[in-house]
PDB file of C-alpha atoms in Angstrom:
ATOM      1  CA  SER A   1      37.105  -9.240 -40.980  1.00 74.00           C
ATOM      2  CA  ALA A   2      38.740  -8.498 -37.645  1.00 80.00           C
ATOM      3  CA  VAL A   3      37.721  -9.144 -34.061  1.00 88.00           C
ATOM      4  CA  ILE A   4      38.813  -6.320 -31.794  1.00 92.00           C
ATOM      5  CA  SER A   5      38.711  -6.271 -28.015  1.00 93.00           C
ATOM      6  CA  GLN A   6      39.315  -3.362 -25.688  1.00 95.00           C
ATOM      7  CA  LYS A   7      40.145  -3.221 -22.005  1.00 96.00           C
ATOM      8  CA  PRO A   8      38.714  -1.868 -19.853  1.00 96.00           C
ATOM      9  CA  SER A   9      35.199  -1.672 -21.233  1.00 93.00           C
ATOM     10  CA  ARG A  10      34.462   1.194 -18.869  1.00 95.00           C
ATOM     11  CA  ASP A  11      36.087   3.031 -16.001  1.00 97.00           C
ATOM     12  CA  ILE A  12      35.441   5.866 -13.605  1.00 97.00           C
ATOM     13  CA  CYS A  13      38.566   7.846 -12.777  1.00 96.00           C
ATOM     14  CA  GLN A  14      39.567  10.771 -10.616  1.00 97.00           C
ATOM     15  CA  ARG A  15      40.751  14.064 -12.008  1.00 97.00           C
ATOM     16  CA  GLY A  16      44.525  14.211 -12.469  1.00 97.00           C
ATOM     17  CA  THR A  17      45.050  10.486 -12.879  1.00 97.00           C
ATOM     18  CA  SER A  18      45.876   8.550 -16.051  1.00 97.00           C
ATOM     19  CA  LEU A  19      44.231   5.562 -17.699  1.00 98.00           C
ATOM     20  CA  THR A  20      45.706   3.194 -20.262  1.00 98.00           C
ATOM     21  CA  ILE A  21      43.311   1.561 -22.703  1.00 98.00           C
ATOM     22  CA  GLN A  22      44.333  -1.630 -24.438  1.00 98.00           C
ATOM     23  CA  CYS A  23      43.306  -2.739 -27.923  1.00 97.00           C
ATOM     24  CA  GLN A  24      43.851  -6.313 -29.091  1.00 97.00           C
ATOM     25  CA  VAL A  25      43.165  -7.556 -32.632  1.00 95.00           C
ATOM     26  CA  ASP A  26      42.826 -11.191 -33.659  1.00 94.00           C
ATOM     27  CA  SER A  27      44.971 -10.736 -36.785  1.00 91.00           C
ATOM     28  CA  GLN A  28      47.984  -8.723 -37.820  1.00 91.00           C
ATOM     29  CA  VAL A  29      47.186  -5.246 -39.080  1.00 89.00           C
ATOM     30  CA  THR A  30      49.363  -2.388 -40.202  1.00 85.00           C
ATOM     31  CA  MET A  31      47.049   0.529 -39.570  1.00 85.00           C
ATOM     32  CA  MET A  32      45.382   1.157 -36.239  1.00 92.00           C
ATOM     33  CA  PHE A  33      43.423   4.241 -35.270  1.00 93.00           C
ATOM     34  CA  TRP A  34      42.176   5.710 -32.017  1.00 96.00           C
ATOM     35  CA  TYR A  35      38.946   7.704 -31.993  1.00 95.00           C
ATOM     36  CA  ARG A  36      37.154   9.684 -29.303  1.00 96.00           C
ATOM     37  CA  GLN A  37      33.398  10.025 -29.063  1.00 92.00           C
ATOM     38  CA  GLN A  38      32.394  12.719 -26.611  1.00 90.00           C
ATOM     39  CA  PRO A  39      28.877  12.580 -25.163  1.00 84.00           C
ATOM     40  CA  GLY A  40      26.338  13.311 -27.877  1.00 79.00           C
ATOM     41  CA  GLN A  41      29.058  13.879 -30.443  1.00 83.00           C
ATOM     42  CA  SER A  42      30.482  12.106 -33.451  1.00 86.00           C
ATOM     43  CA  LEU A  43      33.702  10.143 -33.652  1.00 90.00           C
ATOM     44  CA  THR A  44      36.844  12.242 -33.834  1.00 92.00           C
ATOM     45  CA  LEU A  45      40.154  10.744 -34.884  1.00 92.00           C
ATOM     46  CA  ILE A  46      42.848  11.154 -32.232  1.00 95.00           C
ATOM     47  CA  ALA A  47      45.786   9.502 -33.961  1.00 94.00           C
ATOM     48  CA  THR A  48      46.970   6.883 -36.411  1.00 92.00           C
ATOM     49  CA  ALA A  49      49.319   4.247 -35.022  1.00 92.00           C
ATOM     50  CA  ASN A  50      51.534   2.200 -37.307  1.00 85.00           C
ATOM     51  CA  GLN A  51      53.724  -0.523 -35.914  1.00 82.00           C
ATOM     52  CA  GLY A  52      57.361   0.502 -35.780  1.00 80.00           C
ATOM     53  CA  SER A  53      56.839   4.241 -36.060  1.00 82.00           C
ATOM     54  CA  GLU A  54      55.622   7.146 -33.989  1.00 87.00           C
ATOM     55  CA  ALA A  55      51.901   7.752 -33.910  1.00 91.00           C
ATOM     56  CA  THR A  56      50.569  10.579 -36.051  1.00 91.00           C
ATOM     57  CA  TYR A  57      48.265  12.905 -34.142  1.00 94.00           C
ATOM     58  CA  GLU A  58      45.386  14.925 -35.509  1.00 91.00           C
ATOM     59  CA  SER A  59      45.007  18.630 -34.914  1.00 89.00           C
ATOM     60  CA  GLY A  60      44.026  19.297 -31.324  1.00 92.00           C
ATOM     61  CA  PHE A  61      45.595  16.127 -29.922  1.00 95.00           C
ATOM     62  CA  VAL A  62      49.139  15.866 -28.560  1.00 95.00           C
ATOM     63  CA  ILE A  63      51.399  13.019 -27.542  1.00 95.00           C
ATOM     64  CA  ASP A  64      51.876  14.283 -23.989  1.00 96.00           C
ATOM     65  CA  LYS A  65      48.147  14.041 -23.364  1.00 97.00           C
ATOM     66  CA  PHE A  66      47.444  10.882 -25.384  1.00 97.00           C
ATOM     67  CA  PRO A  67      50.591   8.750 -25.601  1.00 96.00           C
ATOM     68  CA  ILE A  68      50.181   5.713 -27.803  1.00 96.00           C
ATOM     69  CA  SER A  69      52.162   2.508 -27.991  1.00 94.00           C
ATOM     70  CA  ARG A  70      52.171   0.056 -30.878  1.00 93.00           C
ATOM     71  CA  PRO A  71      54.582  -2.710 -29.905  1.00 91.00           C
ATOM     72  CA  ASN A  72      53.419  -5.251 -32.497  1.00 92.00           C
ATOM     73  CA  LEU A  73      50.930  -5.852 -35.299  1.00 92.00           C
ATOM     74  CA  THR A  74      48.078  -7.013 -33.048  1.00 94.00           C
ATOM     75  CA  PHE A  75      48.187  -4.655 -30.078  1.00 95.00           C
ATOM     76  CA  SER A  76      48.086  -0.985 -29.180  1.00 96.00           C
ATOM     77  CA  THR A  77      47.515   1.151 -26.104  1.00 96.00           C
ATOM     78  CA  LEU A  78      46.187   4.660 -25.675  1.00 97.00           C
ATOM     79  CA  THR A  79      46.842   6.508 -22.428  1.00 98.00           C
ATOM     80  CA  VAL A  80      44.673   9.418 -21.362  1.00 98.00           C
ATOM     81  CA  SER A  81      46.966  11.449 -19.130  1.00 97.00           C
ATOM     82  CA  ASN A  82      46.247  13.926 -16.358  1.00 97.00           C
ATOM     83  CA  MET A  83      42.542  13.469 -16.881  1.00 97.00           C
ATOM     84  CA  SER A  84      39.887  16.120 -16.456  1.00 96.00           C
ATOM     85  CA  PRO A  85      36.092  15.809 -16.703  1.00 96.00           C
ATOM     86  CA  GLU A  86      36.348  17.028 -20.310  1.00 95.00           C
ATOM     87  CA  ASP A  87      38.084  13.736 -21.154  1.00 96.00           C
ATOM     88  CA  SER A  88      34.907  11.812 -20.343  1.00 96.00           C
ATOM     89  CA  SER A  89      34.206  10.032 -23.622  1.00 95.00           C
ATOM     90  CA  ILE A  90      34.045   6.722 -25.369  1.00 94.00           C
ATOM     91  CA  TYR A  91      37.435   5.803 -26.797  1.00 96.00           C
ATOM     92  CA  LEU A  92      37.393   3.454 -29.768  1.00 95.00           C
ATOM     93  CA  CYS A  93      40.156   1.466 -31.365  1.00 95.00           C
ATOM     94  CA  SER A  94      39.883   0.795 -35.083  1.00 93.00           C
ATOM     95  CA  VAL A  95      41.900  -1.225 -37.570  1.00 91.00           C
ATOM     96  CA  GLU A  96      42.179  -1.202 -41.308  1.00 83.00           C
ATOM     97  CA  MET A  97      42.380  -4.411 -43.291  1.00 78.00           C
ATOM     98  CA  ARG A  98      42.983  -4.819 -46.969  1.00 71.00           C
ATOM     99  CA  GLY A  99      40.113  -6.182 -49.038  1.00 62.00           C
ATOM    100  CA  GLY A 100      40.762  -5.996 -52.753  1.00 59.00           C
ATOM    101  CA  SER A 101      40.705  -2.421 -53.975  1.00 56.00           C
ATOM    102  CA  TYR A 102      39.455  -1.126 -50.685  1.00 63.00           C
ATOM    103  CA  ASN A 103      40.789  -1.197 -47.137  1.00 68.00           C
ATOM    104  CA  GLU A 104      37.906  -1.805 -44.752  1.00 75.00           C
ATOM    105  CA  GLN A 105      37.833  -0.329 -41.276  1.00 82.00           C
ATOM    106  CA  PHE A 106      36.654  -2.266 -38.214  1.00 87.00           C
ATOM    107  CA  PHE A 107      35.916  -0.922 -34.745  1.00 90.00           C
ATOM    108  CA  GLY A 108      36.340  -2.216 -31.245  1.00 91.00           C
ATOM    109  CA  PRO A 109      33.507  -2.066 -28.702  1.00 90.00           C
ATOM    110  CA  GLY A 110      34.888   1.084 -27.113  1.00 93.00           C
ATOM    111  CA  THR A 111      35.993   2.089 -23.621  1.00 95.00           C
ATOM    112  CA  ARG A 112      33.573   4.335 -21.766  1.00 94.00           C
ATOM    113  CA  LEU A 113      35.551   6.703 -19.555  1.00 96.00           C
ATOM    114  CA  THR A 114      34.024   8.921 -16.896  1.00 96.00           C
ATOM    115  CA  VAL A 115      36.266  11.425 -15.130  1.00 97.00           C
ATOM    116  CA  LEU A 116      35.017  12.880 -11.860  1.00 96.00           C
TER     117      LEU A 116
ATOM    118  CA  ALA B   1      39.815  17.567 -46.586  1.00 78.00           C
ATOM    119  CA  GLN B   2      36.797  15.329 -46.531  1.00 82.00           C
ATOM    120  CA  SER B   3      33.690  15.997 -44.464  1.00 89.00           C
ATOM    121  CA  VAL B   4      30.266  14.531 -43.833  1.00 94.00           C
ATOM    122  CA  ALA B   5      27.058  16.332 -42.986  1.00 95.00           C
ATOM    123  CA  GLN B   6      24.080  14.709 -41.314  1.00 96.00           C
ATOM    124  CA  PRO B   7      21.595  17.569 -41.174  1.00 95.00           C
ATOM    125  CA  GLU B   8      19.178  15.946 -38.734  1.00 95.00           C
ATOM    126  CA  ASP B   9      20.082  15.363 -35.094  1.00 94.00           C
ATOM    127  CA  GLN B  10      16.922  13.323 -34.583  1.00 96.00           C
ATOM    128  CA  VAL B  11      14.527  11.444 -36.847  1.00 97.00           C
ATOM    129  CA  ASN B  12      11.235  10.139 -35.525  1.00 97.00           C
ATOM    130  CA  VAL B  13       9.173   7.628 -37.454  1.00 98.00           C
ATOM    131  CA  ALA B  14       6.239   5.373 -36.688  1.00 97.00           C
ATOM    132  CA  GLU B  15       6.792   1.635 -36.779  1.00 97.00           C
ATOM    133  CA  GLY B  16       5.976   0.216 -40.204  1.00 97.00           C
ATOM    134  CA  ASN B  17       6.571   3.490 -41.993  1.00 97.00           C
ATOM    135  CA  PRO B  18       9.520   4.084 -44.323  1.00 97.00           C
ATOM    136  CA  LEU B  19      12.527   5.876 -42.870  1.00 97.00           C
ATOM    137  CA  THR B  20      15.244   8.056 -44.357  1.00 97.00           C
ATOM    138  CA  VAL B  21      18.377   9.297 -42.625  1.00 98.00           C
ATOM    139  CA  LYS B  22      20.173  11.933 -44.662  1.00 98.00           C
ATOM    140  CA  CYS B  23      23.867  12.234 -45.413  1.00 98.00           C
ATOM    141  CA  THR B  24      25.861  14.481 -47.727  1.00 97.00           C
ATOM    142  CA  TYR B  25      29.597  14.425 -48.159  1.00 95.00           C
ATOM    143  CA  SER B  26      32.556  16.370 -49.457  1.00 92.00           C
ATOM    144  CA  VAL B  27      35.694  14.605 -50.648  1.00 87.00           C
ATOM    145  CA  SER B  28      38.457  15.070 -53.187  1.00 83.00           C
ATOM    146  CA  GLY B  29      37.764  12.718 -56.035  1.00 82.00           C
ATOM    147  CA  ASN B  30      35.454   9.759 -55.745  1.00 83.00           C
ATOM    148  CA  PRO B  31      34.273   8.555 -52.334  1.00 87.00           C
ATOM    149  CA  TYR B  32      33.959   5.363 -50.412  1.00 89.00           C
ATOM    150  CA  LEU B  33      30.825   5.800 -48.277  1.00 92.00           C
ATOM    151  CA  PHE B  34      29.621   3.939 -45.207  1.00 92.00           C
ATOM    152  CA  TRP B  35      26.811   3.723 -42.718  1.00 95.00           C
ATOM    153  CA  TYR B  36      27.372   2.505 -39.171  1.00 93.00           C
ATOM    154  CA  VAL B  37      24.883   2.010 -36.344  1.00 93.00           C
ATOM    155  CA  GLN B  38      25.530   2.348 -32.632  1.00 90.00           C
ATOM    156  CA  TYR B  39      23.125   0.837 -30.135  1.00 87.00           C
ATOM    157  CA  PRO B  40      23.209   2.004 -26.497  1.00 78.00           C
ATOM    158  CA  ASN B  41      26.351   0.809 -24.693  1.00 71.00           C
ATOM    159  CA  ARG B  42      27.512  -1.024 -27.806  1.00 74.00           C
ATOM    160  CA  GLY B  43      30.299  -0.468 -30.309  1.00 76.00           C
ATOM    161  CA  LEU B  44      29.903   0.643 -33.885  1.00 85.00           C
ATOM    162  CA  GLN B  45      28.324  -1.897 -36.193  1.00 86.00           C
ATOM    163  CA  PHE B  46      28.806  -1.782 -39.937  1.00 86.00           C
ATOM    164  CA  LEU B  47      25.572  -1.517 -41.946  1.00 91.00           C
ATOM    165  CA  LEU B  48      26.577  -1.026 -45.549  1.00 91.00           C
ATOM    166  CA  LYS B  49      29.069   0.592 -47.873  1.00 89.00           C
ATOM    167  CA  TYR B  50      29.347   2.030 -51.356  1.00 91.00           C
ATOM    168  CA  ILE B  51      32.602   1.296 -53.124  1.00 85.00           C
ATOM    169  CA  THR B  52      31.718   1.179 -56.797  1.00 83.00           C
ATOM    170  CA  GLY B  53      29.057  -0.155 -59.138  1.00 85.00           C
ATOM    171  CA  ASP B  54      25.323  -0.008 -58.520  1.00 89.00           C
ATOM    172  CA  ASN B  55      24.279   3.219 -56.844  1.00 92.00           C
ATOM    173  CA  LEU B  56      21.724   1.395 -54.676  1.00 95.00           C
ATOM    174  CA  VAL B  57      23.493  -0.528 -51.952  1.00 93.00           C
ATOM    175  CA  LYS B  58      21.759  -3.076 -49.759  1.00 93.00           C
ATOM    176  CA  GLY B  59      23.028  -3.822 -46.285  1.00 91.00           C
ATOM    177  CA  SER B  60      22.228  -5.449 -42.973  1.00 87.00           C
ATOM    178  CA  TYR B  61      18.812  -5.517 -41.262  1.00 90.00           C
ATOM    179  CA  GLY B  62      16.933  -4.475 -44.422  1.00 94.00           C
ATOM    180  CA  PHE B  63      18.671  -1.130 -44.770  1.00 96.00           C
ATOM    181  CA  GLU B  64      19.737   0.317 -48.091  1.00 96.00           C
ATOM    182  CA  ALA B  65      21.380   3.505 -49.269  1.00 97.00           C
ATOM    183  CA  GLU B  66      21.541   5.312 -52.578  1.00 95.00           C
ATOM    184  CA  PHE B  67      24.679   6.985 -53.802  1.00 95.00           C
ATOM    185  CA  ASN B  68      23.909  10.157 -55.740  1.00 95.00           C
ATOM    186  CA  LYS B  69      27.063  11.665 -57.163  1.00 93.00           C
ATOM    187  CA  SER B  70      25.461  14.837 -58.537  1.00 94.00           C
ATOM    188  CA  GLN B  71      23.941  15.648 -55.153  1.00 95.00           C
ATOM    189  CA  THR B  72      26.918  14.244 -53.185  1.00 95.00           C
ATOM    190  CA  SER B  73      24.464  12.335 -51.030  1.00 97.00           C
ATOM    191  CA  PHE B  74      24.241   8.876 -49.539  1.00 97.00           C
ATOM    192  CA  HIS B  75      20.901   8.716 -47.714  1.00 98.00           C
ATOM    193  CA  LEU B  76      20.067   5.670 -45.629  1.00 98.00           C
ATOM    194  CA  LYS B  77      16.638   4.146 -46.133  1.00 97.00           C
ATOM    195  CA  LYS B  78      14.434   1.326 -44.960  1.00 97.00           C
ATOM    196  CA  PRO B  79      10.975   0.540 -46.372  1.00 97.00           C
ATOM    197  CA  SER B  80       9.401  -0.410 -43.038  1.00 97.00           C
ATOM    198  CA  ALA B  81      10.873   0.707 -39.732  1.00 97.00           C
ATOM    199  CA  LEU B  82      11.036  -1.460 -36.627  1.00 97.00           C
ATOM    200  CA  VAL B  83      11.183  -0.319 -33.024  1.00 96.00           C
ATOM    201  CA  SER B  84      14.459  -2.238 -32.765  1.00 94.00           C
ATOM    202  CA  ASP B  85      15.958   0.092 -35.402  1.00 96.00           C
ATOM    203  CA  SER B  86      16.054   2.859 -32.796  1.00 96.00           C
ATOM    204  CA  ALA B  87      19.723   3.762 -32.466  1.00 95.00           C
ATOM    205  CA  LEU B  88      22.392   6.290 -33.425  1.00 94.00           C
ATOM    206  CA  TYR B  89      23.392   6.218 -37.093  1.00 96.00           C
ATOM    207  CA  PHE B  90      26.658   7.518 -38.497  1.00 95.00           C
ATOM    208  CA  CYS B  91      27.567   8.230 -42.104  1.00 96.00           C
ATOM    209  CA  ALA B  92      31.288   8.134 -42.966  1.00 93.00           C
ATOM    210  CA  VAL B  93      33.487   8.827 -45.965  1.00 91.00           C
ATOM    211  CA  THR B  94      37.021   8.245 -47.142  1.00 84.00           C
ATOM    212  CA  PRO B  95      38.530   9.219 -50.481  1.00 77.00           C
ATOM    213  CA  GLN B  96      38.709   6.529 -53.105  1.00 70.00           C
ATOM    214  CA  TYR B  97      42.409   5.901 -53.633  1.00 63.00           C
ATOM    215  CA  SER B  98      44.941   3.279 -52.652  1.00 49.00           C
ATOM    216  CA  GLY B  99      46.337   5.115 -49.665  1.00 56.00           C
ATOM    217  CA  ASN B 100      45.336   4.541 -46.074  1.00 56.00           C
ATOM    218  CA  THR B 101      43.054   7.266 -44.838  1.00 72.00           C
ATOM    219  CA  PRO B 102      40.827   6.708 -41.823  1.00 81.00           C
ATOM    220  CA  LEU B 103      37.117   7.298 -42.023  1.00 86.00           C
ATOM    221  CA  VAL B 104      35.667  10.732 -41.352  1.00 89.00           C
ATOM    222  CA  PHE B 105      32.310  10.578 -39.609  1.00 92.00           C
ATOM    223  CA  GLY B 106      29.229  12.734 -39.578  1.00 94.00           C
ATOM    224  CA  LYS B 107      27.866  13.910 -36.234  1.00 92.00           C
ATOM    225  CA  GLY B 108      25.273  11.160 -36.141  1.00 94.00           C
ATOM    226  CA  THR B 109      21.499  11.022 -36.348  1.00 96.00           C
ATOM    227  CA  ARG B 110      19.424   9.516 -33.589  1.00 95.00           C
ATOM    228  CA  LEU B 111      16.585   7.444 -35.014  1.00 97.00           C
ATOM    229  CA  SER B 112      13.562   6.852 -32.847  1.00 97.00           C
ATOM    230  CA  VAL B 113      10.951   4.386 -34.080  1.00 97.00           C
ATOM    231  CA  ILE B 114       7.689   4.675 -32.209  1.00 96.00           C
ATOM    232  CA  ALA B 115       5.351   1.727 -31.821  1.00 94.00           C
TER     233      ALA B 115
END
């Protein structure tokens, strides 16, 4: 299993500013994912972040809005840039770890972002 | 592309009664299937998964789920609901192959257990 921590756990931000969310894992992992959970909605994948390569973004998400860093095998950051109230969501970090024939996915506690 | 449908936004059940939260999926090939639970102001917690083998999977907190390939379903069940089971439940799927594909989630079903 993996223990994942996120900072901050929650924040309230002003429109037009940016927030960087940190994700720390207690073991080395190749695959890390960032999800968004808008109020009352399901989890939507933003991007996949592999160490040593550029993040791969899902349809509807772009690097200018959600830049991601992956400097090593235990850490990643997601920045929400030029925020608007529509960015108010829970942002979750997730990692994939190999377990036999299946790679299991673990989730961090999430960062609850409110944009005023 | 894979997808998950949870047809019910809300399920209400009386404490002590059996509960079912429905999930159907679409995936190329065979699926890996999961249920997660999210309590208020908490992260996602893993409940159970189907990888292979017995179609009836038992998980945490007395929950179980039955994989039905012909109906492409993976309904979550519990014989006797508790008030503390009230939470948001997510079904998720990923295709069964050796590559690395992140989970795709359903929209979630809010379970309310009434005392």
